[in-house]
PDB file of C-alpha atoms in Angstrom:
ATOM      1  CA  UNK A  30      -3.082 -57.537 -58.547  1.00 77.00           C
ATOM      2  CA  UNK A  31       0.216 -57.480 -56.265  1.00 90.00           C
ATOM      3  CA  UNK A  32      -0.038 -60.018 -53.611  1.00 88.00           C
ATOM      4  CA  UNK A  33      -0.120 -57.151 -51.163  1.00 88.00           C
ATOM      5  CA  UNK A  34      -2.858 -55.367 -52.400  1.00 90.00           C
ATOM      6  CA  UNK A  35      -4.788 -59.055 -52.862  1.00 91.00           C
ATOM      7  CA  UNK A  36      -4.103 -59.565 -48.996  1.00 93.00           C
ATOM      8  CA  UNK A  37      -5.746 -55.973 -48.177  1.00 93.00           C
ATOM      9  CA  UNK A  38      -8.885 -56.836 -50.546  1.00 93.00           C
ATOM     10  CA  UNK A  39      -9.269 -60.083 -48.672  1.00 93.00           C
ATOM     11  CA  UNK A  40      -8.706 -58.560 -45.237  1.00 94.00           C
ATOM     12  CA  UNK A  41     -11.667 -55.559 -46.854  1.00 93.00           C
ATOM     13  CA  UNK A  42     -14.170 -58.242 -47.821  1.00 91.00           C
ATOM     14  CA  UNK A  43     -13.865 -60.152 -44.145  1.00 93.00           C
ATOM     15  CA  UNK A  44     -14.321 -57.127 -42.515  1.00 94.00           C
ATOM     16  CA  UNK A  45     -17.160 -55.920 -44.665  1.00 89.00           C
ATOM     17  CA  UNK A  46     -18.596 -59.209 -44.068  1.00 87.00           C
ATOM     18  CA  UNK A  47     -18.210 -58.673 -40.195  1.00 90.00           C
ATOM     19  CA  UNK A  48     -20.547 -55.580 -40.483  1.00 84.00           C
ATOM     20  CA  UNK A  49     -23.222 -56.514 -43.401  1.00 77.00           C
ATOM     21  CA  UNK A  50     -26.854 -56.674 -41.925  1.00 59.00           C
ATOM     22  CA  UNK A  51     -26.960 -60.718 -42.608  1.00 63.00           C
ATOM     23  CA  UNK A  52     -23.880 -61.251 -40.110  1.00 77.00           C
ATOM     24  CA  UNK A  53     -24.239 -58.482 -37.630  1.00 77.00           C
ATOM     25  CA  UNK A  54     -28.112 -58.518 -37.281  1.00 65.00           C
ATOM     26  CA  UNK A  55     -27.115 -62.272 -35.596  1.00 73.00           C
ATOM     27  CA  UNK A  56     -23.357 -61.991 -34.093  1.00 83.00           C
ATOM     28  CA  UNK A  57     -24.653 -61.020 -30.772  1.00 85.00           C
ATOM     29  CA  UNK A  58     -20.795 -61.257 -29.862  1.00 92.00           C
ATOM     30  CA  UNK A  59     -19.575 -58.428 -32.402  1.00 90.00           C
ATOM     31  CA  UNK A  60     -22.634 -56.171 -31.527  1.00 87.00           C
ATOM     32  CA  UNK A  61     -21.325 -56.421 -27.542  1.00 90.00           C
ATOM     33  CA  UNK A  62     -18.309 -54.664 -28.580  1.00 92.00           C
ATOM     34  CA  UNK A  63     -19.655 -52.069 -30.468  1.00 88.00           C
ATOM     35  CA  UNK A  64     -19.509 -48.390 -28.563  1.00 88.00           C
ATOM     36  CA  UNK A  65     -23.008 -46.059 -28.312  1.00 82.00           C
ATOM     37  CA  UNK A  66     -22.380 -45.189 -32.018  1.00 81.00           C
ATOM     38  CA  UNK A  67     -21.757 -48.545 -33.575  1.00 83.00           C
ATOM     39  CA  UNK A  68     -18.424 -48.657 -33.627  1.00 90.00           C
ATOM     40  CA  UNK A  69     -15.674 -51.343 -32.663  1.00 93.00           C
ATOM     41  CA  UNK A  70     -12.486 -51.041 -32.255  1.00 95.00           C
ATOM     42  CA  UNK A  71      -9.798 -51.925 -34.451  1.00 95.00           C
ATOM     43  CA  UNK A  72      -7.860 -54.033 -31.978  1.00 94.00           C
ATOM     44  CA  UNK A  73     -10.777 -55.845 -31.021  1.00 95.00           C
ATOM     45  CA  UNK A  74     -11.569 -56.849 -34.405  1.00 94.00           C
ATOM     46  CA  UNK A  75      -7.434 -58.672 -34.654  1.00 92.00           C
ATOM     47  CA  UNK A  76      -8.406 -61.023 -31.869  1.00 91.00           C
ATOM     48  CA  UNK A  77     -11.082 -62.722 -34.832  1.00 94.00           C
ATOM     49  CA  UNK A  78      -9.012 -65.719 -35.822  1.00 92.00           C
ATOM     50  CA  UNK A  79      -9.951 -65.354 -40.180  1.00 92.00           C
ATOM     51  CA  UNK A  80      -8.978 -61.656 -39.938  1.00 92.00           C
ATOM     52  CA  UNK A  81      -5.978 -62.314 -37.587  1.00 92.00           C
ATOM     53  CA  UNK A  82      -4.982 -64.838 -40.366  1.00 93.00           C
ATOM     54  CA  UNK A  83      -5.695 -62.812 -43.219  1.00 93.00           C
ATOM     55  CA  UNK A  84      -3.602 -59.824 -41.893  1.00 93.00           C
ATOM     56  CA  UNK A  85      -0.999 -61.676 -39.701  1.00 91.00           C
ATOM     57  CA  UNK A  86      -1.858 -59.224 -36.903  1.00 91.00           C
ATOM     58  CA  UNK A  87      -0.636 -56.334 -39.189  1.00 92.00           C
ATOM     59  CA  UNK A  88      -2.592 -53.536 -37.685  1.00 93.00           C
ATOM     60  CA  UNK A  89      -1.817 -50.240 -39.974  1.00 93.00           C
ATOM     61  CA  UNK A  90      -2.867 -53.273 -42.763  1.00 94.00           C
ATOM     62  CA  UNK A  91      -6.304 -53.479 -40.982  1.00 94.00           C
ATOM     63  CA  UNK A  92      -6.724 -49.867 -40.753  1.00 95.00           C
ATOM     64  CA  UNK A  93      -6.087 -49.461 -44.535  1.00 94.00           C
ATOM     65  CA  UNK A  94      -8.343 -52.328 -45.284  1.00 94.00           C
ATOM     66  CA  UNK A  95     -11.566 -50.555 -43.434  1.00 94.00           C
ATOM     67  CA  UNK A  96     -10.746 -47.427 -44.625  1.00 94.00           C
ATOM     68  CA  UNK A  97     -10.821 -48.311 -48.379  1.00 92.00           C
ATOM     69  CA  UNK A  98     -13.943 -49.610 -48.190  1.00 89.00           C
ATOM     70  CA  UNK A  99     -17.397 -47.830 -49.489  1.00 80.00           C
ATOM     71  CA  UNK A 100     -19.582 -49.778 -46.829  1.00 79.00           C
ATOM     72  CA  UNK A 101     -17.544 -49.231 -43.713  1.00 88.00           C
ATOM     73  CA  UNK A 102     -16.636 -45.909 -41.780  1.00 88.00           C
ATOM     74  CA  UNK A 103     -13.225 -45.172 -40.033  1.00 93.00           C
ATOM     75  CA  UNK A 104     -12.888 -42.946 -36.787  1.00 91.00           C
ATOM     76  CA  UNK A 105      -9.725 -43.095 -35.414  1.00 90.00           C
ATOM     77  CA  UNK A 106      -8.926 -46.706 -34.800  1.00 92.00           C
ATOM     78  CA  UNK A 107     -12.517 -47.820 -34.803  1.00 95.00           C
ATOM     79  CA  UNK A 108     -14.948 -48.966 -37.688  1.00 94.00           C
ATOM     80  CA  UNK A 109     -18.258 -49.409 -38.319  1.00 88.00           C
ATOM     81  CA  UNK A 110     -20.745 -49.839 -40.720  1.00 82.00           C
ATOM     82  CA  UNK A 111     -21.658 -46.857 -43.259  1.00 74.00           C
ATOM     83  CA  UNK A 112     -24.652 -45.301 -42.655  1.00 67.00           C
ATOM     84  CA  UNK A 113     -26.491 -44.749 -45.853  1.00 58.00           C
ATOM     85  CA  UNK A 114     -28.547 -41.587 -46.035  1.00 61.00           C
ATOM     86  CA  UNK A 115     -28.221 -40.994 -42.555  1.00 63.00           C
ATOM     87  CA  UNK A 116     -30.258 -38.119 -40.730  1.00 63.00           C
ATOM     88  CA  UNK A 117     -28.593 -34.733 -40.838  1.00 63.00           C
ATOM     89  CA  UNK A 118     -30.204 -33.465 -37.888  1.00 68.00           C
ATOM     90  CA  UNK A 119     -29.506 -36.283 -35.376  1.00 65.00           C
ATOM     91  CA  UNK A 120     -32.689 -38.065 -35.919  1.00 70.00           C
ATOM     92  CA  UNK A 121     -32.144 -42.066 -36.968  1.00 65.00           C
ATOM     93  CA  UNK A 122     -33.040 -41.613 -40.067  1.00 76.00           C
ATOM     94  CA  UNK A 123     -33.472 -39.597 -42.940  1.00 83.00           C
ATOM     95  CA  UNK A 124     -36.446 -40.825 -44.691  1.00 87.00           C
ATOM     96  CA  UNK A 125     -39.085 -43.208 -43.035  1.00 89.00           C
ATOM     97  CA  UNK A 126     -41.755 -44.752 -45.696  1.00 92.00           C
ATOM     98  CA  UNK A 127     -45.019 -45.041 -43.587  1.00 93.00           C
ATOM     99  CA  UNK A 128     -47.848 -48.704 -43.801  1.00 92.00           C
ATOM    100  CA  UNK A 129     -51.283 -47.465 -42.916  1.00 92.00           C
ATOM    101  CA  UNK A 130     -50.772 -49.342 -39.321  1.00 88.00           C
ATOM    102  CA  UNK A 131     -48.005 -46.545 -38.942  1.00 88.00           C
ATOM    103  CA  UNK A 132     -50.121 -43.948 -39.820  1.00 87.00           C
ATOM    104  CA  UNK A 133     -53.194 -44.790 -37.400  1.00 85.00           C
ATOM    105  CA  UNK A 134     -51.952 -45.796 -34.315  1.00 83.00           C
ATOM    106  CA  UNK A 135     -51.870 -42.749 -32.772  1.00 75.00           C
ATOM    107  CA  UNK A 136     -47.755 -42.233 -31.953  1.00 75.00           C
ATOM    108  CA  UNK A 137     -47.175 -39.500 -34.582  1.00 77.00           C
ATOM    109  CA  UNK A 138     -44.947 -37.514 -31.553  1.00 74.00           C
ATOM    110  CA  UNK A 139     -43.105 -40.849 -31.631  1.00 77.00           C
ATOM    111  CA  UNK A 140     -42.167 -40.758 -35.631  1.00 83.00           C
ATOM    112  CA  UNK A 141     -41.733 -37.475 -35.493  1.00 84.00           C
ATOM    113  CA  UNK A 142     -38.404 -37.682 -33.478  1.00 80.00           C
ATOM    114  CA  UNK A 143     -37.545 -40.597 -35.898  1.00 77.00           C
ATOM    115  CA  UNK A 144     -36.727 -39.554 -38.876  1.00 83.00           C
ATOM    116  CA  UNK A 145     -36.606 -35.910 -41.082  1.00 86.00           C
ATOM    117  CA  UNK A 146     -38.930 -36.795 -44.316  1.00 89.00           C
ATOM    118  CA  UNK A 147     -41.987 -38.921 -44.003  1.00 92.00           C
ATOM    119  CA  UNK A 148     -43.550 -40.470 -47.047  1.00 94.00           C
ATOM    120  CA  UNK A 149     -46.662 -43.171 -47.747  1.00 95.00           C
ATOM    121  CA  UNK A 150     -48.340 -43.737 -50.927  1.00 96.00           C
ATOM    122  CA  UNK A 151     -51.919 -43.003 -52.264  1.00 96.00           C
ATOM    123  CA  UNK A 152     -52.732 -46.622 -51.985  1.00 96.00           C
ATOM    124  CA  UNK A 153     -51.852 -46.810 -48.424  1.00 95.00           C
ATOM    125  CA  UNK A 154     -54.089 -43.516 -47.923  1.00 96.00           C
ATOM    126  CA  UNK A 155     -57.009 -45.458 -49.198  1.00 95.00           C
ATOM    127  CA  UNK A 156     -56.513 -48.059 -46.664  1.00 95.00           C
ATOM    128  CA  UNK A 157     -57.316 -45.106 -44.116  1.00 94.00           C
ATOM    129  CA  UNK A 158     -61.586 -44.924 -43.803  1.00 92.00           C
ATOM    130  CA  UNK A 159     -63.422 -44.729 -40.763  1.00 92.00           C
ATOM    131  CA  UNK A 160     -63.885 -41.373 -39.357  1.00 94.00           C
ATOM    132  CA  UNK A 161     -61.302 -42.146 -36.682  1.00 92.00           C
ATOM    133  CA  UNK A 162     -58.059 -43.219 -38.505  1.00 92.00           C
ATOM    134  CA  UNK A 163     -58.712 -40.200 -40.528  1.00 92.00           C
ATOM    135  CA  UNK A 164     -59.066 -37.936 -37.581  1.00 92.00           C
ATOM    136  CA  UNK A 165     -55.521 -39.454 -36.549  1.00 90.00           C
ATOM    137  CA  UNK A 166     -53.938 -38.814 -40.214  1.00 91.00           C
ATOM    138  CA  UNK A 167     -55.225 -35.094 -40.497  1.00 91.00           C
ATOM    139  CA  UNK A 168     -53.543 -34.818 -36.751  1.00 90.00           C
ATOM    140  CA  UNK A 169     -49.795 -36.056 -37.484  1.00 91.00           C
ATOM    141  CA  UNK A 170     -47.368 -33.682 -36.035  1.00 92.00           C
ATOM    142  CA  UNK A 171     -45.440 -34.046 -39.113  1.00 92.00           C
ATOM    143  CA  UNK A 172     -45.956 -33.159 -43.626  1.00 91.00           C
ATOM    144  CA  UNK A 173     -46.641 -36.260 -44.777  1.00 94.00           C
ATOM    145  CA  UNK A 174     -45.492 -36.557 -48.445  1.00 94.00           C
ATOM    146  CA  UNK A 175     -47.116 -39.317 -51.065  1.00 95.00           C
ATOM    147  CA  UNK A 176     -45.308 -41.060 -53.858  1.00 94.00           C
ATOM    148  CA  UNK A 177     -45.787 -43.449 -56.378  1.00 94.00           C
ATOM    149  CA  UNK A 178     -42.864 -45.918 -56.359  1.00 94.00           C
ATOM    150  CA  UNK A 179     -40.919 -46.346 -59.818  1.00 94.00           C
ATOM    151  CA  UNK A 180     -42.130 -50.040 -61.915  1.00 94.00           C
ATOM    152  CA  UNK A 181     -38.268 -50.617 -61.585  1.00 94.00           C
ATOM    153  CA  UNK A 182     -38.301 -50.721 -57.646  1.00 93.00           C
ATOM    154  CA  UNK A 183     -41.468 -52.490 -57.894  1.00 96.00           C
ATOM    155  CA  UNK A 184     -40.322 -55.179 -59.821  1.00 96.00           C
ATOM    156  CA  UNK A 185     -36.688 -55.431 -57.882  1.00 95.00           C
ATOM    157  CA  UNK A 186     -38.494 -56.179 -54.592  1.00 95.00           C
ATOM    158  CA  UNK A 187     -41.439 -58.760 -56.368  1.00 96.00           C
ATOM    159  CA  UNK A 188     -38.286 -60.225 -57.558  1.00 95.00           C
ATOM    160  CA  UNK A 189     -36.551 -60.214 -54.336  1.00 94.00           C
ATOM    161  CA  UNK A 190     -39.679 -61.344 -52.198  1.00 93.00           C
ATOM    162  CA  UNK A 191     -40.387 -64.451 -54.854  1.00 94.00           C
ATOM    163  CA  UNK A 192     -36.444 -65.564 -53.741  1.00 92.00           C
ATOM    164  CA  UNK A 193     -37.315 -65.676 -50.107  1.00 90.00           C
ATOM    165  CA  UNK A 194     -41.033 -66.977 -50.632  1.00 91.00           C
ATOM    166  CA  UNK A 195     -42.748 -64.289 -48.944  1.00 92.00           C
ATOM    167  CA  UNK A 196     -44.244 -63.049 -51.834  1.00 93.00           C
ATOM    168  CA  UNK A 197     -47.579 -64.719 -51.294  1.00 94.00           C
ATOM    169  CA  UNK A 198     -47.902 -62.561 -47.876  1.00 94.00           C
ATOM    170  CA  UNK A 199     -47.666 -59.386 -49.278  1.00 94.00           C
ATOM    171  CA  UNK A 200     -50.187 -57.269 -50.683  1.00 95.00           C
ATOM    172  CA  UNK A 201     -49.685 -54.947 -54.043  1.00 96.00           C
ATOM    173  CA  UNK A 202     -49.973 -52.582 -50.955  1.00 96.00           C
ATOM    174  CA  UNK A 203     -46.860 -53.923 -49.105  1.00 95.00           C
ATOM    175  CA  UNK A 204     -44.984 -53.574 -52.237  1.00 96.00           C
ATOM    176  CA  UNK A 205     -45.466 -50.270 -53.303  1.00 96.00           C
ATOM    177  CA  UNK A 206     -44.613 -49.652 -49.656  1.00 95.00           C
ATOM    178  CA  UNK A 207     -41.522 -51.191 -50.136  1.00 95.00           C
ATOM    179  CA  UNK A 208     -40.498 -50.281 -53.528  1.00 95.00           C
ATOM    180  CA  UNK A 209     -40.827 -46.790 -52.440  1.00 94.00           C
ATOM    181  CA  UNK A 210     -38.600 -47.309 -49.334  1.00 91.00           C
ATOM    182  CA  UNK A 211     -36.256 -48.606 -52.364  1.00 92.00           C
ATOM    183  CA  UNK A 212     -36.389 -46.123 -54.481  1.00 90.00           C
ATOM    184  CA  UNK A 213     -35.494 -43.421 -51.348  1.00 89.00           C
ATOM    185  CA  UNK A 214     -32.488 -45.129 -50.265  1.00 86.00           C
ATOM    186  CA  UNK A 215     -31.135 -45.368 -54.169  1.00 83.00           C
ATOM    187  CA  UNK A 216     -31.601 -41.685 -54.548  1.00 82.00           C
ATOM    188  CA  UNK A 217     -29.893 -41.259 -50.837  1.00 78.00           C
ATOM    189  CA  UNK A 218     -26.727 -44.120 -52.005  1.00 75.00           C
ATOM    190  CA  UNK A 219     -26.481 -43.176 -55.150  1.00 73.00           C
ATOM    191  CA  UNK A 220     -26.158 -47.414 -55.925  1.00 76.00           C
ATOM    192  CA  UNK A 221     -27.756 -50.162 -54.609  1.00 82.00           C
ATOM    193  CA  UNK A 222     -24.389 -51.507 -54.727  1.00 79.00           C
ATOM    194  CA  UNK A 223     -24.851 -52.194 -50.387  1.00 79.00           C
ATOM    195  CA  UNK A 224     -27.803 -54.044 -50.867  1.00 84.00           C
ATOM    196  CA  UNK A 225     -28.273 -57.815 -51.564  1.00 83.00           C
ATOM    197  CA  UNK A 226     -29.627 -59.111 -54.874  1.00 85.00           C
ATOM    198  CA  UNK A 227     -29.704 -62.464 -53.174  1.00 86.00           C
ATOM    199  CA  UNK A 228     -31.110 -63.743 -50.031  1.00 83.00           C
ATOM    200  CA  UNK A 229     -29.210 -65.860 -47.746  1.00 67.00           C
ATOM    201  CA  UNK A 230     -31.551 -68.782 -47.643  1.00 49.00           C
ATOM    202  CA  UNK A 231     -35.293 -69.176 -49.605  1.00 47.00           C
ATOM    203  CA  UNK A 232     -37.781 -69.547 -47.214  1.00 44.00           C
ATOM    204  CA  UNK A 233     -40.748 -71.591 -47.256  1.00 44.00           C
ATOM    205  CA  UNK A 234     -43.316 -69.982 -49.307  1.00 45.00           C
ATOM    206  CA  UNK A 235     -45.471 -68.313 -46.965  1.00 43.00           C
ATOM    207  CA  UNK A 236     -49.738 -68.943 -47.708  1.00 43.00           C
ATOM    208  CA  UNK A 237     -51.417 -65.599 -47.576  1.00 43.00           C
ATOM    209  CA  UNK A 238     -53.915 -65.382 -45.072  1.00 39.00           C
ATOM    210  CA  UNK A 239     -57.602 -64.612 -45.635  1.00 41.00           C
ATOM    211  CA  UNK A 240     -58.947 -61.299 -44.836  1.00 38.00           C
TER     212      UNK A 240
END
């Protein structure tokens, strides 16, 4: 690798780090300069001192740094993040993978303007019994689809969950909840190539709580 094309790859991974869920879910800084779509301007983004470094204030090298990358999205001379399997019809997302709390509380208008494809699992339909929550499931505004969550995705997020200790507070319930929400955003990536394999920090294993 030239040392040009080493200095745009460094530049890349900084700014990719900028805009990855672990860093931008916390830098309330970064998220003040973002516009009503998410993005922030190019400019803005010289003035951080390890990207000013890594690019010597070489602009059109920043530019070419976002743009080459799979996780980030160029308008113009503003980036932001890549929105994986994003909503085609304007709604915030494209699939939404529904708990059985979701499903009884009563704001179905509310999750209907959410998201395009709505999906639970048959375990999470058990969960549903008295003659209320039912009454509140048959009334959803919206075709709620059920799927059973591959062992693969299953076992990636036991795996993942056992890292961070929370693996004790989650019921096989939670995890087929989560697996599935897995499995829909592999088949909407194509990879799970934008998604950690390793948590930031373990926590403390949680104890699960007695019904």
């Amino acid at each position: 690798m030239s040392a040009a094309a080493a200095q745009e790859a460094a530049a890349r991974a900084q700014i990719e780090y900028y805009f990855s869920y672990a860093n931008y879910s916390r830098d309330e800084y970064l998220r003040s300069l973002a516009d009503a779509d998410g993005y922030v301007a190019l400019d803005a983004l010289q003035d951080f001192p390890k990207l000013h470094k890594l690019t010597q204030g070489d602009g059109a090298l920043l530019k070419r740094a976002a743009a080459s990358s799979t996780r980030l999205e160029v308008s113009e001379d503003k980036v932001r993040a890549r929105r994986i399997g994003a909503s085609s019809t304007g709604r915030q997302a494209q699939h939404l993978v529904l708990d059985a709390n979701a499903l009884v509380r009563g704001r179905g208008a509310a999750l209907q303007a959410y998201a395009d494809n709505f999906w639970t699992t048959t375990e999470v339909l058990a969960e549903v019994k008295d003659a209320e929550s039912r009454a509140r499931l048959a009334a959803l505004p919206f075709r709620l689809e059920t799927r059973r969550p591959s062992p693969q995705a299953v076992d990636r997020v036991s795996q993942f969950a056992r890292k961070t200790g929370d693996l004790a507070s989650l019921s096989p319930v939670d995890v087929q909840v989560l697996a599935l929400a897995y499995d829909l955003e592999l088949e909407a990536a194509g990879s799970d190539d934008h998604l950690r394999r390793e948590p930031e920090g373990a926590a403390a294993p949680c104890a699960k709580k007695e019904p």
